[in-house]
């Protein structure tokens, strides 16, 4: 009874692992493959816009920015807004604000409560892009996909191109991935060590895929578990925070935010105009000088209750310091007196904030340099192979007479799956190439490039569906990506003049890094595509050998019959 129960449990977990893996396979592959490139988001953006590595945070005249907002007709009394420098192409100062809330006066007449159209626009929220040189407003629209390649790939890795539901879909995929990891460990637990050292190269294709799936799955297990948990947290944050807010904070959103991120808590207005306020530039300089000698990567300002007696300035800094895992620090000043209201020094975090920051650091590999991200990149590619091999096991298991009636359906599913997954590699390489072909000043440049990228990707999926040859789908994807990968540094050199032997001495480290990475990635992909052999199943090999033996026997019989027929014909002629 115990053996039957154990076998039943094994089958349940095995089938659960298979089903959960197949359901999320395509989405999970996109998450990890695009996410592998998204690890180098800033590096790719610098390569895209031909920028040097950022030395430190950009010096901004914040007082001038505030004056630009006022001159644009917005009411500043009681306003809450943020100011942040964006390294886009071209770079700009981002200013975003919530609408100003107006307390209704119940004693006032309906006539007095009416606000003119001009006043309502002055109180409205806004999003502004301000040129950091001329301080002219260059745009008023927030573009979630931005205009840079690295950010595009970052958005792609959690399906942000799908409006509203993309990030939730990524969260669900992560949940199923976590389920697949747990059930996979349970299935392989008893033989996890022996299976790790088993790789049957001369066995059937199914066993070959199985051994690769198991061995590489074990190697990347901690990495995959990390991304399953953190991906679920990021994708389904709303399902975590809403119940927490209702139960722990009695539905008070502002109280929850002040607990999680103390620097962003709101303060009640005094409803009294501030006659004289402190200079914002001076306060920012004062905050930055506390970390003199350390590399400050960025500064984000959050101003609350502006021009009110309770107005406050929160200076949030991303500080790169030796032997410090956390890099965030913030200082909150009173704009009335200039005194420090609260301060969170470098590495001084609350428990909740530490947990969130730790997950963020681990998820994006932001606790090391190029080497750490390269390790993450390789582990992401290993995970992609684990996902790919899992589906190939499923397809090979159905390549027999038992599933003969569904053979066409299974072949079509496999072709589309491989087309989507493997086609993403040459599509991304193609995107890097056309980034250097389309002129920087072209109107609607990035939107056009995005459309071309998705068209190329869809075209490869269509090609895969038409040929339905798994070997050719994989081989041609690697070949295309290999050729275009080798071409990427050539296109960059021709467009920007930043050839690898020029970019590094001039300080364009990211340009050099991306070009060299693509060169080696393209070279490995091309060599692999040219050297890979078509895999034949053990059953097909036996069938081919049997047919060959039968053909040889038939040829021998025919050869032996020829002399006899000749003698017979000769005697009959006589």
Tab-separated table of N, CA, C and O in Angstrom, residues 369-438:
chain	number	residue	atom	x	y	z
A	369	UNK	N	29.472	44.413	-9.964
A	369	UNK	CA	29.769	45.096	-11.212
A	369	UNK	C	29.426	44.258	-12.427
A	369	UNK	O	28.480	43.467	-12.420
A	370	UNK	N	30.216	44.425	-13.495
A	370	UNK	CA	29.985	43.724	-14.754
A	370	UNK	C	30.068	42.208	-14.574
A	370	UNK	O	29.290	41.457	-15.166
A	371	UNK	N	31.008	41.754	-13.731
A	371	UNK	CA	31.212	40.308	-13.573
A	371	UNK	C	29.972	39.636	-12.994
A	371	UNK	O	29.540	38.590	-13.476
A	372	UNK	N	29.385	40.250	-11.960
A	372	UNK	CA	28.197	39.679	-11.337
A	372	UNK	C	27.036	39.623	-12.331
A	372	UNK	O	26.336	38.610	-12.430
A	373	UNK	N	26.849	40.696	-13.083
A	373	UNK	CA	25.763	40.712	-14.067
A	373	UNK	C	26.010	39.694	-15.175
A	373	UNK	O	25.059	39.116	-15.713
A	374	UNK	N	27.279	39.459	-15.511
A	374	UNK	CA	27.597	38.433	-16.501
A	374	UNK	C	27.220	37.046	-15.982
A	374	UNK	O	26.700	36.210	-16.739
A	375	UNK	N	27.457	36.803	-14.695
A	375	UNK	CA	27.047	35.529	-14.075
A	375	UNK	C	25.535	35.398	-14.113
A	375	UNK	O	24.986	34.338	-14.457
A	376	UNK	N	24.827	36.470	-13.753
A	376	UNK	CA	23.369	36.478	-13.826
A	376	UNK	C	22.898	36.193	-15.251
A	376	UNK	O	21.921	35.452	-15.472
A	377	UNK	N	23.571	36.799	-16.220
A	377	UNK	CA	23.211	36.618	-17.626
A	377	UNK	C	23.329	35.149	-18.029
A	377	UNK	O	22.424	34.585	-18.659
A	378	UNK	N	24.433	34.509	-17.656
A	378	UNK	CA	24.637	33.095	-17.982
A	378	UNK	C	23.603	32.210	-17.286
A	378	UNK	O	23.077	31.261	-17.887
A	379	UNK	N	23.289	32.523	-16.030
A	379	UNK	CA	22.277	31.744	-15.302
A	379	UNK	C	20.898	31.920	-15.932
A	379	UNK	O	20.093	30.975	-15.950
A	380	UNK	N	20.625	33.108	-16.452
A	380	UNK	CA	19.347	33.338	-17.133
A	380	UNK	C	19.270	32.509	-18.411
A	380	UNK	O	18.214	31.937	-18.732
A	381	UNK	N	20.376	32.436	-19.151
A	381	UNK	CA	20.401	31.615	-20.374
A	381	UNK	C	20.270	30.132	-20.034
A	381	UNK	O	19.622	29.374	-20.764
A	382	UNK	N	20.889	29.705	-18.932
A	382	UNK	CA	20.744	28.318	-18.480
A	382	UNK	C	19.279	28.023	-18.164
A	382	UNK	O	18.747	26.963	-18.516
A	383	UNK	N	18.613	28.970	-17.509
A	383	UNK	CA	17.190	28.804	-17.198
A	383	UNK	C	16.367	28.718	-18.476
A	383	UNK	O	15.411	27.930	-18.547
A	384	UNK	N	16.739	29.493	-19.485
A	384	UNK	CA	16.039	29.418	-20.775
A	384	UNK	C	16.185	28.026	-21.383
A	384	UNK	O	15.229	27.493	-21.963
A	385	UNK	N	17.387	27.434	-21.246
A	385	UNK	CA	17.588	26.070	-21.748
A	385	UNK	C	16.741	25.076	-20.957
A	385	UNK	O	16.185	24.133	-21.539
A	386	UNK	N	16.651	25.274	-19.645
A	386	UNK	CA	15.828	24.386	-18.809
A	386	UNK	C	14.363	24.442	-19.264
A	386	UNK	O	13.690	23.417	-19.371
A	387	UNK	N	13.885	25.644	-19.543
A	387	UNK	CA	12.501	25.813	-20.011
A	387	UNK	C	12.336	25.140	-21.368
A	387	UNK	O	11.372	24.395	-21.598
A	388	UNK	N	13.275	25.392	-22.270
A	388	UNK	CA	13.211	24.842	-23.626
A	388	UNK	C	13.271	23.320	-23.606
A	388	UNK	O	12.484	22.638	-24.282
A	389	UNK	N	14.193	22.773	-22.821
A	389	UNK	CA	14.347	21.320	-22.760
A	389	UNK	C	13.123	20.654	-22.143
A	389	UNK	O	12.760	19.527	-22.511
A	390	UNK	N	12.475	21.330	-21.203
A	390	UNK	CA	11.265	20.767	-20.597
A	390	UNK	C	10.175	20.545	-21.625
A	390	UNK	O	9.486	19.510	-21.619
A	391	UNK	N	10.003	21.491	-22.529
A	391	UNK	CA	8.990	21.334	-23.580
A	391	UNK	C	9.432	20.303	-24.609
A	391	UNK	O	8.615	19.545	-25.128
A	392	UNK	N	10.737	20.247	-24.895
A	392	UNK	CA	11.222	19.242	-25.844
A	392	UNK	C	11.015	17.829	-25.295
A	392	UNK	O	10.738	16.897	-26.066
A	393	UNK	N	11.152	17.661	-23.986
A	393	UNK	CA	10.856	16.358	-23.363
A	393	UNK	C	9.386	16.008	-23.600
A	393	UNK	O	9.040	14.874	-23.951
A	394	UNK	N	8.522	17.001	-23.387
A	394	UNK	CA	7.077	16.798	-23.581
A	394	UNK	C	6.768	16.421	-25.020
A	394	UNK	O	5.945	15.539	-25.285
A	395	UNK	N	7.442	17.055	-25.975
A	395	UNK	CA	7.199	16.763	-27.393
A	395	UNK	C	7.735	15.390	-27.773
A	395	UNK	O	7.069	14.630	-28.498
A	396	UNK	N	8.934	15.044	-27.293
A	396	UNK	CA	9.522	13.740	-27.614
A	396	UNK	C	8.716	12.596	-27.008
A	396	UNK	O	8.612	11.520	-27.597
A	397	UNK	N	8.152	12.835	-25.819
A	397	UNK	CA	7.342	11.796	-25.169
A	397	UNK	C	6.083	11.487	-25.969
A	397	UNK	O	5.492	10.406	-25.811
A	398	UNK	N	5.675	12.414	-26.812
A	398	UNK	CA	4.456	12.237	-27.611
A	398	UNK	C	4.744	11.873	-29.058
A	398	UNK	O	3.839	11.828	-29.892
A	399	UNK	N	6.013	11.598	-29.348
A	399	UNK	CA	6.391	11.181	-30.692
A	399	UNK	C	6.373	9.659	-30.784
A	399	UNK	O	7.387	8.998	-30.982
A	400	UNK	N	5.184	9.068	-30.615
A	400	UNK	CA	5.019	7.621	-30.738
A	400	UNK	C	3.599	7.298	-31.213
A	400	UNK	O	2.764	8.193	-31.377
A	401	UNK	N	3.342	6.014	-31.424
A	401	UNK	CA	2.054	5.589	-31.992
A	401	UNK	C	0.873	5.918	-31.084
A	401	UNK	O	-0.250	6.096	-31.546
A	402	UNK	N	1.119	6.007	-29.781
A	402	UNK	CA	0.047	6.279	-28.825
A	402	UNK	C	-0.606	7.638	-29.092
A	402	UNK	O	-1.812	7.814	-28.896
A	403	UNK	N	0.194	8.604	-29.566
A	403	UNK	CA	-0.311	9.953	-29.819
A	403	UNK	C	-0.366	10.252	-31.324
A	403	UNK	O	-0.261	11.393	-31.737
A	404	UNK	N	-0.502	9.199	-32.131
A	404	UNK	CA	-0.494	9.365	-33.588
A	404	UNK	C	-1.606	10.296	-34.063
A	404	UNK	O	-1.416	11.088	-34.993
A	405	UNK	N	-2.766	10.230	-33.421
A	405	UNK	CA	-3.903	11.063	-33.851
A	405	UNK	C	-3.675	12.549	-33.556
A	405	UNK	O	-4.282	13.412	-34.188
A	406	UNK	N	-2.800	12.838	-32.585
A	406	UNK	CA	-2.530	14.239	-32.217
A	406	UNK	C	-1.147	14.695	-32.693
A	406	UNK	O	-0.654	15.740	-32.259
A	407	UNK	N	-0.548	13.922	-33.598
A	407	UNK	CA	0.801	14.238	-34.038
A	407	UNK	C	0.871	15.600	-34.730
A	407	UNK	O	1.784	16.394	-34.472
A	408	UNK	N	-0.097	15.888	-35.583
A	408	UNK	CA	-0.102	17.169	-36.298
A	408	UNK	C	-0.251	18.333	-35.329
A	408	UNK	O	0.463	19.349	-35.427
A	409	UNK	N	-1.153	18.173	-34.361
A	409	UNK	CA	-1.365	19.238	-33.369
A	409	UNK	C	-0.110	19.464	-32.541
A	409	UNK	O	0.320	20.615	-32.341
A	410	UNK	N	0.513	18.376	-32.058
A	410	UNK	CA	1.718	18.502	-31.240
A	410	UNK	C	2.872	19.130	-32.027
A	410	UNK	O	3.635	19.935	-31.481
A	411	UNK	N	2.984	18.760	-33.300
A	411	UNK	CA	4.038	19.342	-34.140
A	411	UNK	C	3.824	20.834	-34.329
A	411	UNK	O	4.775	21.625	-34.260
A	412	UNK	N	2.573	21.235	-34.558
A	412	UNK	CA	2.257	22.655	-34.727
A	412	UNK	C	2.558	23.448	-33.453
A	412	UNK	O	3.126	24.542	-33.506
A	413	UNK	N	2.166	22.872	-32.304
A	413	UNK	CA	2.423	23.533	-31.025
A	413	UNK	C	3.919	23.687	-30.803
A	413	UNK	O	4.412	24.762	-30.397
A	414	UNK	N	4.678	22.621	-31.081
A	414	UNK	CA	6.128	22.673	-30.904
A	414	UNK	C	6.787	23.693	-31.820
A	414	UNK	O	7.697	24.416	-31.406
A	415	UNK	N	6.319	23.770	-33.060
A	415	UNK	CA	6.894	24.716	-34.017
A	415	UNK	C	6.639	26.160	-33.592
A	415	UNK	O	7.543	27.002	-33.639
A	416	UNK	N	5.407	26.446	-33.165
A	416	UNK	CA	5.071	27.809	-32.720
A	416	UNK	C	5.849	28.153	-31.462
A	416	UNK	O	6.378	29.270	-31.318
A	417	UNK	N	5.921	27.200	-30.534
A	417	UNK	CA	6.669	27.438	-29.291
A	417	UNK	C	8.123	27.788	-29.581
A	417	UNK	O	8.649	28.788	-29.091
A	418	UNK	N	8.786	26.941	-30.393
A	418	UNK	CA	10.193	27.185	-30.714
A	418	UNK	C	10.360	28.478	-31.499
A	418	UNK	O	11.355	29.190	-31.342
A	419	UNK	N	9.382	28.778	-32.359
A	419	UNK	CA	9.442	30.017	-33.131
A	419	UNK	C	9.425	31.239	-32.234
A	419	UNK	O	10.179	32.190	-32.437
A	420	UNK	N	8.556	31.213	-31.210
A	420	UNK	CA	8.461	32.350	-30.282
A	420	UNK	C	9.724	32.455	-29.437
A	420	UNK	O	10.301	33.542	-29.285
A	421	UNK	N	10.155	31.326	-28.879
A	421	UNK	CA	11.301	31.343	-27.967
A	421	UNK	C	12.614	31.606	-28.699
A	421	UNK	O	13.330	32.556	-28.387
A	422	UNK	N	12.924	30.765	-29.676
A	422	UNK	CA	14.198	30.911	-30.375
A	422	UNK	C	14.212	32.147	-31.265
A	422	UNK	O	15.260	32.743	-31.512
A	423	UNK	N	13.040	32.559	-31.755
A	423	UNK	CA	12.977	33.738	-32.608
A	423	UNK	C	13.266	35.028	-31.868
A	423	UNK	O	13.618	36.041	-32.480
A	424	UNK	N	13.125	35.015	-30.540
A	424	UNK	CA	13.396	36.216	-29.755
A	424	UNK	C	14.883	36.590	-29.801
A	424	UNK	O	15.226	37.784	-29.777
A	425	UNK	N	15.751	35.596	-29.893
A	425	UNK	CA	17.196	35.858	-29.909
A	425	UNK	C	17.608	36.678	-31.144
A	425	UNK	O	18.184	37.765	-31.015
A	426	UNK	N	17.318	36.193	-32.368
A	426	UNK	CA	17.681	37.024	-33.536
A	426	UNK	C	16.892	38.323	-33.599
A	426	UNK	O	17.393	39.316	-34.145
A	427	UNK	N	15.671	38.347	-33.036
A	427	UNK	CA	14.879	39.579	-33.040
A	427	UNK	C	15.563	40.664	-32.204
A	427	UNK	O	15.604	41.830	-32.601
A	428	UNK	N	16.107	40.281	-31.043
A	428	UNK	CA	16.816	41.250	-30.198
A	428	UNK	C	18.105	41.703	-30.877
A	428	UNK	O	18.446	42.899	-30.870
A	429	UNK	N	18.842	40.760	-31.482
A	429	UNK	CA	20.062	41.122	-32.216
A	429	UNK	C	19.718	42.075	-33.363
A	429	UNK	O	20.453	43.047	-33.622
A	430	UNK	N	18.615	41.816	-34.040
A	430	UNK	CA	18.145	42.673	-35.129
A	430	UNK	C	17.809	44.076	-34.612
A	430	UNK	O	18.113	45.080	-35.263
A	431	UNK	N	17.201	44.145	-33.420
A	431	UNK	CA	16.847	45.432	-32.813
A	431	UNK	C	18.112	46.255	-32.530
A	431	UNK	O	18.170	47.466	-32.767
A	432	UNK	N	19.161	45.594	-32.027
A	432	UNK	CA	20.418	46.290	-31.779
A	432	UNK	C	20.991	46.852	-33.084
A	432	UNK	O	21.557	47.952	-33.097
A	433	UNK	N	20.858	46.087	-34.169
A	433	UNK	CA	21.391	46.540	-35.460
A	433	UNK	C	20.635	47.762	-35.983
A	433	UNK	O	21.250	48.759	-36.374
A	434	UNK	N	19.286	47.690	-35.978
A	434	UNK	CA	18.515	48.793	-36.564
A	434	UNK	C	18.571	50.044	-35.692
A	434	UNK	O	18.305	51.143	-36.169
A	435	UNK	N	18.920	49.875	-34.398
A	435	UNK	CA	19.094	51.046	-33.534
A	435	UNK	C	20.177	51.965	-34.084
A	435	UNK	O	20.100	53.188	-33.935
A	436	UNK	N	21.171	51.372	-34.720
A	436	UNK	CA	22.269	52.162	-35.283
A	436	UNK	C	22.029	52.536	-36.739
A	436	UNK	O	22.858	53.221	-37.347
A	437	UNK	N	20.912	52.080	-37.306
A	437	UNK	CA	20.583	52.413	-38.698
A	437	UNK	C	19.599	53.577	-38.769
A	437	UNK	O	19.763	54.498	-39.568
A	438	UNK	N	18.580	53.552	-37.901
A	438	UNK	CA	17.576	54.610	-37.898
A	438	UNK	C	18.198	55.907	-37.355
A	438	UNK	O	18.812	55.882	-36.273
